[in-house]
C-alpha positions as a printed NumPy array, in Angstrom:
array([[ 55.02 ,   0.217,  85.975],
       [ 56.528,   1.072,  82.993],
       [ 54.101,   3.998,  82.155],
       [ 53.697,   4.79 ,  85.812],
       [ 57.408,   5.502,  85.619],
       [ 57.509,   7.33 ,  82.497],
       [ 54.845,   9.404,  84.167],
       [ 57.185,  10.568,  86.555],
       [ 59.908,  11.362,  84.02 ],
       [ 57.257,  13.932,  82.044],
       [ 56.585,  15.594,  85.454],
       [ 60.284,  16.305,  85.778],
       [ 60.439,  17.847,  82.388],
       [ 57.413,  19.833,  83.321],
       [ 59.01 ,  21.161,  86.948],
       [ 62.114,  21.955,  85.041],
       [ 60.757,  23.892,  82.141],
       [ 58.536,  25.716,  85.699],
       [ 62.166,  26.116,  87.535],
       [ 63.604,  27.695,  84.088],
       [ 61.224,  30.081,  83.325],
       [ 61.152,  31.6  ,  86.89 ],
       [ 63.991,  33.305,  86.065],
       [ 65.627,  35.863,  89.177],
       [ 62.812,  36.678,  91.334],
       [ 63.905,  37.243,  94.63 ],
       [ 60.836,  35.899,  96.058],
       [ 60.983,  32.727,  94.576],
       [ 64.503,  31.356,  95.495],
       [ 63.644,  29.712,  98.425],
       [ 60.273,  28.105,  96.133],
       [ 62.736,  27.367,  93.167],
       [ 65.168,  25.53 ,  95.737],
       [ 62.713,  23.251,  97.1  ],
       [ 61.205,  22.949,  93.926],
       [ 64.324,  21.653,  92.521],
       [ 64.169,  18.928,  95.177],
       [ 60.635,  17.87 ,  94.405],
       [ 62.355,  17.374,  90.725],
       [ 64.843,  15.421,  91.536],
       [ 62.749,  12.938,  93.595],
       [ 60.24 ,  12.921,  90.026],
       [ 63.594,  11.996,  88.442],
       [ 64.756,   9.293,  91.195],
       [ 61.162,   7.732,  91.064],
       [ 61.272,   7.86 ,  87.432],
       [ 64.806,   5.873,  87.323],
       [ 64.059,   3.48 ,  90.596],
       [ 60.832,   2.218,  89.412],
       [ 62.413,   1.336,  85.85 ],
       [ 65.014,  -0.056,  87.309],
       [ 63.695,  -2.277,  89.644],
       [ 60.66 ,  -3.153,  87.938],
       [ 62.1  ,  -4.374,  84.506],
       [ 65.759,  -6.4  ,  84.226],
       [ 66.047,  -5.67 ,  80.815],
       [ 66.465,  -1.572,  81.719],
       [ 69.894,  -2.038,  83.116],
       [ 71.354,  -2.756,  79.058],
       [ 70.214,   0.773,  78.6  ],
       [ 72.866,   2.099,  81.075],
       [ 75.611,   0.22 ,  80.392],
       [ 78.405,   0.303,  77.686],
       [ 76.473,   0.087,  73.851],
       [ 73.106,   1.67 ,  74.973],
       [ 71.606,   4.105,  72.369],
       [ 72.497,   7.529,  72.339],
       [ 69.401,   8.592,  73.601],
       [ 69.751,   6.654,  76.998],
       [ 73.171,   8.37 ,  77.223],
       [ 71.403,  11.489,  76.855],
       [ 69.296,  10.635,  79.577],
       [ 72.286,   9.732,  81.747],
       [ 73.711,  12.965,  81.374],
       [ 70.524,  14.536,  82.301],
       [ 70.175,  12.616,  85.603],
       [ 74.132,  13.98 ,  86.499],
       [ 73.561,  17.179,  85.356],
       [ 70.567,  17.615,  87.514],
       [ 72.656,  15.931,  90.735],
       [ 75.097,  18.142,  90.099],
       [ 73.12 ,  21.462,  89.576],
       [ 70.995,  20.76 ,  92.387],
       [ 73.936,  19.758,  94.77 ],
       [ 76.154,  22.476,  93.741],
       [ 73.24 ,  25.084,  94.439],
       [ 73.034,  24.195,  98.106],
       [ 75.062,  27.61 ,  99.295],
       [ 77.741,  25.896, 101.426],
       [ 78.556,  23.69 ,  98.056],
       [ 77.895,  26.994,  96.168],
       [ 80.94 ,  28.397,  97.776],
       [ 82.542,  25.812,  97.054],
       [ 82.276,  25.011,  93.739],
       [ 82.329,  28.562,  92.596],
       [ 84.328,  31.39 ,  93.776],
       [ 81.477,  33.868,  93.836],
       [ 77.805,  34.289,  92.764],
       [ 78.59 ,  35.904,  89.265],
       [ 80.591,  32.254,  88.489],
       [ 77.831,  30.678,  90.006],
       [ 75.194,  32.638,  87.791],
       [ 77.415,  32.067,  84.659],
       [ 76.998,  28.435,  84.766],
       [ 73.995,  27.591,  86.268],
       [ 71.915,  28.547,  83.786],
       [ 73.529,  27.01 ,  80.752],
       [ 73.703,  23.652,  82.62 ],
       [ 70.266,  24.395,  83.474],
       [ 69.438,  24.478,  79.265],
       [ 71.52 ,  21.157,  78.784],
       [ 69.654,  19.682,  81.139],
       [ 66.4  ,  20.271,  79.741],
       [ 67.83 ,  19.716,  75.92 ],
       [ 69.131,  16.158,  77.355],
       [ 65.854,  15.468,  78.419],
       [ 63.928,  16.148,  75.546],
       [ 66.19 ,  14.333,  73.769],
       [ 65.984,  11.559,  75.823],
       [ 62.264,  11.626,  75.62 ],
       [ 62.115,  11.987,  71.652],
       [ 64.856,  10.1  ,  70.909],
       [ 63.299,   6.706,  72.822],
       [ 60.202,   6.799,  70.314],
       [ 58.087,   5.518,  73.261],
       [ 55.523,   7.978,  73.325],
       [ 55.157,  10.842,  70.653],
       [ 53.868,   9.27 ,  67.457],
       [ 50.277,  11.152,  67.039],
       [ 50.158,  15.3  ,  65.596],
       [ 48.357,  15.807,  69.292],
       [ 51.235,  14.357,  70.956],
       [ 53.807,  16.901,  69.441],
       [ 51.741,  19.418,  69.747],
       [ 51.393,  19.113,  73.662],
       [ 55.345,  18.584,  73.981],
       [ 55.52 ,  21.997,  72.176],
       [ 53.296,  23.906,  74.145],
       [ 55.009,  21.956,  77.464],
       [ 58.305,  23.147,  75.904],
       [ 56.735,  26.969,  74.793],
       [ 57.507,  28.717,  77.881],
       [ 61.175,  28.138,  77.154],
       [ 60.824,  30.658,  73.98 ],
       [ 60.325,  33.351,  76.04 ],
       [ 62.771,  36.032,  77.204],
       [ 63.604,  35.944,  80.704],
       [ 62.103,  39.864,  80.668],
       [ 58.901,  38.557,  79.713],
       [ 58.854,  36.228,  82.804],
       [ 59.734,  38.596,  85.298],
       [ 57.145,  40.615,  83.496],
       [ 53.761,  38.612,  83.892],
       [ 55.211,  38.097,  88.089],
       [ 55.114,  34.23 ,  87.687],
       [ 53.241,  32.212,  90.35 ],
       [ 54.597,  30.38 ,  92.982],
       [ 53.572,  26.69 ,  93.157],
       [ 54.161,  24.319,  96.375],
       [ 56.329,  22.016,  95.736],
       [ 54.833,  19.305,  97.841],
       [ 51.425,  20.115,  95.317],
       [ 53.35 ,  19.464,  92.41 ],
       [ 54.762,  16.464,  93.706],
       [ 51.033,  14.843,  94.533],
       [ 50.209,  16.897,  91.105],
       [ 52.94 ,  14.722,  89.246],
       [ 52.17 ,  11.457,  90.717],
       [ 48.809,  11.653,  90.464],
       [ 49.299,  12.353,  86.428],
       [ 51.644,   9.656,  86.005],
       [ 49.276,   7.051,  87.563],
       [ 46.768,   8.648,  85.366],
       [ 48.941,   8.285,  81.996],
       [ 49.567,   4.307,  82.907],
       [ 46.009,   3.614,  83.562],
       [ 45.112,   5.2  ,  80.266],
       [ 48.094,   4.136,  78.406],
       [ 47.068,   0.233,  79.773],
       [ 43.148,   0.855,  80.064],
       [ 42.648,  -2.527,  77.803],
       [ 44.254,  -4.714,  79.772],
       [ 43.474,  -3.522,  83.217]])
């Protein structure tokens, strides 16, 4: 379950290195919103299943856990609160117009994802082989480039429920492999 969960945590990094890179397109708000919701529920399986499938997970959230748990703390409220504060009647809201909206969404946006990577690298779980850094910089990659660039090459939708089945079918994929010898 462990794997299985961590699976679902990878998606999420994946879906928000997609939602970052598809910068203003006007034709892909209403994709980027509902893709933002298929994130989040990556993120709340990822945290759920760790939570209620190991008892020793809960020390990592509490007072004295290591930095990089904290990291991924802030990471799970950043993304409640981007997501939440996105929804346009909370928009108004929280922001007194569009431009104040636009000003901070994005850099939360880029904490997010730099609390998740650090999250990811600093737990040591899974990135010990060349190969493995290599594929966490090409998943990260797309970040690099200017947001001209991806309006530019007229990014492709995807369907958020297909990246949802997408993600969970990788993640069960990564815990068979990860436990092949003792299945």
């Amino acid at each position: 379950m462990w794997d299985l969960a961590n699976g679902f945590g990878f998606a999420a990094l994946a879906g928000l290195i997609y939602l970052s890179v598809q910068g203003r397109q006007r034709k892909l708000q209403q994709i980027h919103k509902h893709f933002s919701y298929a994130v989040t529920i990556m993120v709340a399986a990822h945290v759920l299943i760790l939570l209620s499938t190991d008892a020793v997970v809960i020390n990592y959230v509490l007072p004295g856990a290591p930095l990089y748990m904290w990291a991924g703390t802030l990471a799970l409220f950043l993304l409640i609160f981007i997501v939440l504060s996105s929804v346009p009647g909370n928009r108004k809201r929280c922001f007194n117009e569009l431009e104040g909206f636009r000003a901070w969404h994005k850099p939360l946006s880029w904490l997010l994802i730099a609390s998740v990577v650090y999250h990811i690298i600093g737990s040591g779980f899974y990135f010990r082989s060349v190969l493995q850094w290599c594929a966490l910089i090409l998943l990260l990659a797309p970040l690099l480039l200017s947001a001209k660039h991806h309006d530019r090459i007229g990014l492709r939708s995807f369907s958020p429920v297909t990246f949802l089945l997408g993600g969970s079918l990788a993640s069960g994929l990564l815990a068979l492999v990860l436990n092949w010898q003792t299945v």
